[in-house]
Coordinates of C-alpha atoms in Angstrom, one line a residue:
M21 CA 0.1 -0.1 0.1
T22 CA 1.8 3.2 -1.2
L23 CA 1.0 5.7 2.2
R24 CA -1.1 7.8 0.0
A25 CA -3.8 4.8 -0.2
R26 CA -2.4 4.4 3.4
L27 CA -3.5 8.7 4.6
S28 CA -7.4 7.4 2.9
Q29 CA -8.0 4.8 5.6
P30 CA -9.9 5.9 8.2
E31 CA -7.2 5.1 10.2
I32 CA -5.0 7.3 11.6
L33 CA -1.4 6.9 10.6
I34 CA 1.2 7.4 13.8
A35 CA 5.1 7.9 12.5
P36 CA 7.8 8.2 15.9
G37 CA 10.2 10.6 14.9
V38 CA 12.9 8.7 14.4
F39 CA 17.0 10.4 13.6
D40 CA 19.1 7.4 12.2
G41 CA 19.2 3.8 10.7
L42 CA 19.0 3.1 14.7
T43 CA 15.7 4.7 15.3
A44 CA 14.1 4.2 12.8
G45 CA 15.2 0.5 12.9
L46 CA 13.6 0.0 16.0
A47 CA 10.6 1.7 15.4
E48 CA 10.0 -0.5 11.8
A49 CA 10.5 -3.9 15.0
A50 CA 8.2 -1.8 17.3
G51 CA 5.4 -2.4 14.7
F52 CA 5.1 1.5 13.0
E53 CA 3.7 1.3 9.5
A54 CA 6.1 4.7 8.8
V55 CA 8.8 7.0 10.1
Y56 CA 8.8 10.5 10.8
L57 CA 12.8 11.9 9.6
S58 CA 12.4 15.4 12.2
G59 CA 14.7 18.0 10.7
A60 CA 14.5 19.4 15.0
A61 CA 16.2 15.4 16.0
V62 CA 18.9 15.6 13.9
A63 CA 19.1 19.1 14.6
Y64 CA 19.7 18.5 17.9
T65 CA 21.1 14.7 17.5
R66 CA 24.3 15.7 15.0
L67 CA 24.6 19.6 15.1
G68 CA 23.5 19.0 19.5
R69 CA 22.4 22.6 19.0
P70 CA 18.9 23.5 18.8
D71 CA 16.1 23.4 15.7
I72 CA 16.5 27.4 14.0
G73 CA 17.2 26.5 11.2
L74 CA 20.9 25.3 11.2
T75 CA 20.7 21.9 9.6
S76 CA 21.2 21.4 5.7
M77 CA 19.5 20.1 2.9
T78 CA 22.1 18.3 2.4
E79 CA 22.4 16.5 6.0
M80 CA 19.4 15.9 5.9
A81 CA 18.8 14.3 2.7
D82 CA 22.3 11.6 3.6
T83 CA 20.0 10.8 6.5
C84 CA 17.9 9.8 5.0
A85 CA 19.5 7.8 3.0
L86 CA 20.8 6.1 5.9
I87 CA 17.3 5.2 7.0
R88 CA 16.4 4.0 3.7
D89 CA 18.6 1.7 3.4
R90 CA 17.7 0.3 6.9
V91 CA 13.7 0.0 7.0
A92 CA 11.5 0.0 3.8
L93 CA 9.0 2.3 6.1
P94 CA 7.5 4.9 4.0
I95 CA 9.8 7.8 5.0
V96 CA 8.0 11.9 5.9
I97 CA 10.7 14.0 5.9
D98 CA 10.8 17.9 6.6
A99 CA 11.7 19.7 4.3
D100 CA 11.6 23.4 5.9
T101 CA 11.5 26.3 3.9
G102 CA 12.0 24.0 0.4
F103 CA 15.5 25.5 1.8
G104 CA 15.5 29.1 0.0
N105 CA 13.1 29.7 -3.1
A106 CA 10.9 27.5 -4.9
L107 CA 14.8 26.1 -7.3
N108 CA 16.0 26.0 -4.0
A109 CA 12.9 23.6 -3.0
Q110 CA 12.7 21.8 -6.6
R111 CA 16.4 20.8 -5.3
T112 CA 15.4 19.5 -2.8
M113 CA 12.2 17.7 -3.4
R114 CA 14.7 16.1 -6.3
A115 CA 17.4 15.5 -3.8
Y116 CA 14.4 14.5 -1.1
E117 CA 13.0 12.0 -3.4
R118 CA 16.5 10.3 -4.7
A119 CA 17.1 9.6 -0.9
G120 CA 14.4 7.4 -0.3
A121 CA 11.1 9.8 0.8
N122 CA 7.7 9.4 0.0
A123 CA 6.3 12.5 1.6
L124 CA 8.2 15.8 2.3
Q125 CA 6.6 18.9 5.1
V126 CA 7.0 22.3 3.5
E127 CA 6.3 25.0 5.6
D128 CA 5.7 28.9 5.4
Q129 CA 8.7 30.9 7.8
T130 CA 11.1 32.8 5.9
Y131 CA 14.7 31.0 6.0
P132 CA 16.1 30.9 7.8
K133 CA 13.8 29.1 10.6
R134 CA 13.0 28.1 13.3
C135 CA 11.3 25.2 15.5
G136 CA 6.7 25.5 15.2
H137 CA 6.6 26.6 18.8
L138 CA 9.0 29.4 19.7
K139 CA 8.5 32.1 19.5
D140 CA 9.0 35.5 16.9
K141 CA 8.4 33.4 13.5
S142 CA 8.3 34.9 10.6
L143 CA 6.1 34.1 7.1
I144 CA 6.9 34.8 3.6
P145 CA 4.2 35.4 1.9
L146 CA 0.7 33.5 0.2
S147 CA 2.1 33.6 -3.1
E148 CA 5.4 32.9 -2.9
M149 CA 4.2 29.5 -0.9
A150 CA 2.0 28.3 -3.2
G151 CA 4.7 28.8 -5.7
K152 CA 7.1 26.9 -4.3
I153 CA 4.5 24.4 -3.9
R154 CA 3.9 23.9 -7.4
A155 CA 7.8 24.5 -8.6
M156 CA 8.4 20.8 -6.3
A157 CA 4.7 19.5 -7.6
D158 CA 6.4 19.8 -11.6
A159 CA 10.0 18.6 -10.2
R160 CA 8.9 15.2 -8.2
D161 CA 9.3 12.1 -10.3
S162 CA 6.6 10.1 -8.9
D163 CA 3.3 11.0 -7.8
E164 CA 2.7 9.2 -5.1
T165 CA 6.1 11.8 -3.6
L166 CA 3.8 13.6 -1.5
I167 CA 3.6 17.7 0.1
I168 CA 3.1 17.4 3.1
A169 CA 2.2 22.0 3.4
R170 CA 3.2 23.5 6.2
T171 CA 1.5 26.6 8.0
D172 CA 3.2 28.8 11.0
A173 CA 0.7 31.5 10.5
I174 CA -1.0 31.0 13.9
A175 CA 1.0 32.3 15.9
V176 CA 2.4 35.7 13.3
E177 CA -1.3 36.7 11.7
G178 CA -3.6 34.9 13.2
F179 CA -6.1 31.4 13.6
D180 CA -8.0 32.2 10.1
A181 CA -5.0 33.8 8.5
A182 CA -3.7 30.1 8.5
M183 CA -7.0 29.0 7.5
D184 CA -6.7 31.2 4.4
R185 CA -3.0 30.2 4.0
A186 CA -4.0 26.8 4.4
G187 CA -6.7 26.8 1.5
A188 CA -4.3 28.5 -1.1
Y189 CA -2.1 25.5 -0.4
L190 CA -4.4 23.3 -1.2
E191 CA -5.0 24.4 -4.3
A192 CA -2.0 25.1 -5.7
G193 CA -1.0 21.7 -5.2
A194 CA -0.8 19.8 -1.8
D195 CA -1.7 16.4 -0.9
A196 CA -1.9 16.8 2.7
L197 CA -2.4 20.1 5.3
F198 CA -0.2 20.7 8.6
V199 CA -1.3 23.4 9.7
E200 CA 1.5 24.0 12.5
A201 CA 0.9 24.8 16.6
P202 CA -3.2 24.7 17.1
R203 CA -3.2 26.3 20.7
S204 CA -6.3 24.0 21.8
R205 CA -8.4 22.0 21.4
E206 CA -11.1 23.9 19.1
E207 CA -8.3 24.9 16.8
L208 CA -7.5 21.3 16.3
S209 CA -11.5 20.4 15.5
T210 CA -11.5 23.6 13.8
V211 CA -8.7 22.8 11.5
A212 CA -10.1 18.7 10.8
G213 CA -13.9 20.5 10.4
R214 CA -12.7 22.9 7.3
F215 CA -10.9 21.1 6.0
G216 CA -11.7 17.2 6.2
G217 CA -12.1 15.2 3.6
R218 CA -10.8 17.7 1.1
A219 CA -7.4 16.8 1.9
A220 CA -4.6 14.6 4.5
L221 CA -4.4 16.5 7.9
M222 CA -1.3 15.8 10.6
A223 CA -0.9 17.2 13.6
N224 CA 2.1 17.8 15.8
M225 CA 3.0 16.5 18.7
V226 CA 5.0 18.1 20.8
E227 CA 5.7 17.6 24.8
G228 CA 6.0 21.1 26.3
G229 CA 4.8 22.8 22.8
V230 CA 2.0 25.2 22.8
T231 CA -0.6 22.3 21.3
P232 CA -2.5 20.5 23.7
V233 CA -1.3 17.2 23.6
S234 CA -3.4 14.7 21.9
S235 CA -3.8 10.7 21.5
A236 CA -3.9 9.5 18.2
E237 CA -7.6 8.5 18.3
E238 CA -8.7 12.0 20.5
L239 CA -7.5 13.2 16.9
Q240 CA -8.4 10.5 14.7
A241 CA -12.2 11.2 16.2
L242 CA -10.9 14.4 15.2
G243 CA -11.0 13.5 11.4
Y244 CA -6.9 13.8 11.3
S245 CA -5.3 10.9 9.3
L246 CA -1.2 10.9 10.1
V247 CA 0.6 12.5 14.3
I248 CA 3.5 12.8 14.2
F249 CA 5.7 12.4 17.6
P250 CA 8.8 14.0 15.9
G251 CA 11.4 14.5 19.0
G252 CA 9.9 12.2 21.6
I253 CA 13.0 10.0 21.3
V254 CA 15.5 12.3 21.4
R255 CA 14.6 14.3 24.5
A256 CA 13.8 10.4 25.8
L257 CA 16.8 9.4 24.2
A258 CA 19.4 12.9 26.0
K259 CA 17.8 11.9 29.1
T260 CA 19.1 8.3 30.0
A261 CA 22.1 9.7 28.6
Q262 CA 22.2 12.4 30.7
D263 CA 21.0 10.0 33.5
Y264 CA 23.7 7.8 32.1
Y265 CA 27.2 9.9 31.7
A266 CA 26.2 11.5 35.5
S267 CA 26.5 7.2 36.8
L268 CA 29.5 6.7 35.2
H269 CA 31.2 10.1 36.4
A270 CA 29.9 9.1 39.4
T271 CA 30.9 6.3 40.0
G272 CA 33.4 4.6 37.4
S273 CA 31.7 2.1 36.0
N274 CA 28.5 1.3 34.3
K275 CA 27.2 -1.4 36.8
A276 CA 25.6 1.4 38.7
F277 CA 23.0 1.9 35.4
R278 CA 23.7 -2.0 33.9
D279 CA 19.6 -2.8 34.3
R280 CA 18.9 0.2 31.7
M281 CA 21.1 -0.4 29.1
F282 CA 21.5 -3.5 26.7
D283 CA 25.0 -5.5 27.1
F284 CA 27.0 -6.1 23.7
G285 CA 25.3 -9.2 23.4
G286 CA 22.0 -7.5 24.1
L287 CA 22.6 -5.0 21.3
N288 CA 23.7 -6.6 18.8
D289 CA 20.6 -9.0 18.9
V290 CA 18.7 -5.8 18.1
I291 CA 20.6 -4.9 15.9
G292 CA 20.6 -7.9 14.4
T293 CA 24.4 -8.9 13.4
D294 CA 23.6 -12.8 13.1
A295 CA 21.1 -12.8 10.8
M296 CA 23.7 -9.8 8.4
L297 CA 26.8 -12.6 9.5
N298 CA 24.7 -15.8 8.0
A299 CA 24.0 -13.8 5.1
G300 CA 27.0 -12.5 4.3
K301 CA 28.7 -16.2 4.9
R302 CA 26.1 -17.3 1.5
Y303 CA 28.3 -14.5 -0.2
E304 CA 32.0 -16.8 1.0
G305 CA 33.5 -18.6 -2.2
D306 CA 31.8 -21.3 -3.5
T307 CA 29.2 -22.8 -0.4

């Protein structure tokens, strides 16, 4: 089933955030049907920096290619602003498709952008964003590669303007809509009431963000087709890593942390070391 077909199904699609082959493999093993490659997560993990537009298109494409080599799941990838104007957005589409992405999320912030749940965002004109969407549609190699149009207008121009922008982006050729950072359940419901049935709708759950955290079941009931949890894995791993390093520094050993980590064999089981080595033996000499 293609991602487009899956999003047309009644059951909401949950796409957890990933940032490398390990997290993607763990998500696939947990039973998820798709993953979300977050620009914020790549900034946090590869750069150790905040989500303020420091991550480049090539870093994202390289990361996507590594994830595609590890899992067969559909990959929804953060394309930020397209990393520039309409021509940059076309280049991003081509690079991401080559890297194995199945859907690109592009937003209407100025470049460099910042996390949708941070303050002081700014937007490009509606017409410019509509042009980027048309340009990306023209550049894609496959019609099955989806364009998810995101607007950050709620925090900048107000809720009504966000609705107007979302409608214009849909008319420009977006396959799905993502109205970022609704401030209440009522706003989440209004988005779904206006655009449900016209396009697949995506919701973003950020722990500590401005949108009330809702379950997939609740969002499905409102009319959403896709929900992402983009940074949860990084926040979970960062807390664990902080505790691990503090324990190692304090005790000079991993013994105190042993029950909270895989041992050597356990991690090799998770990443399939024996299966890969056995597969390699098929190519060793005349057997």
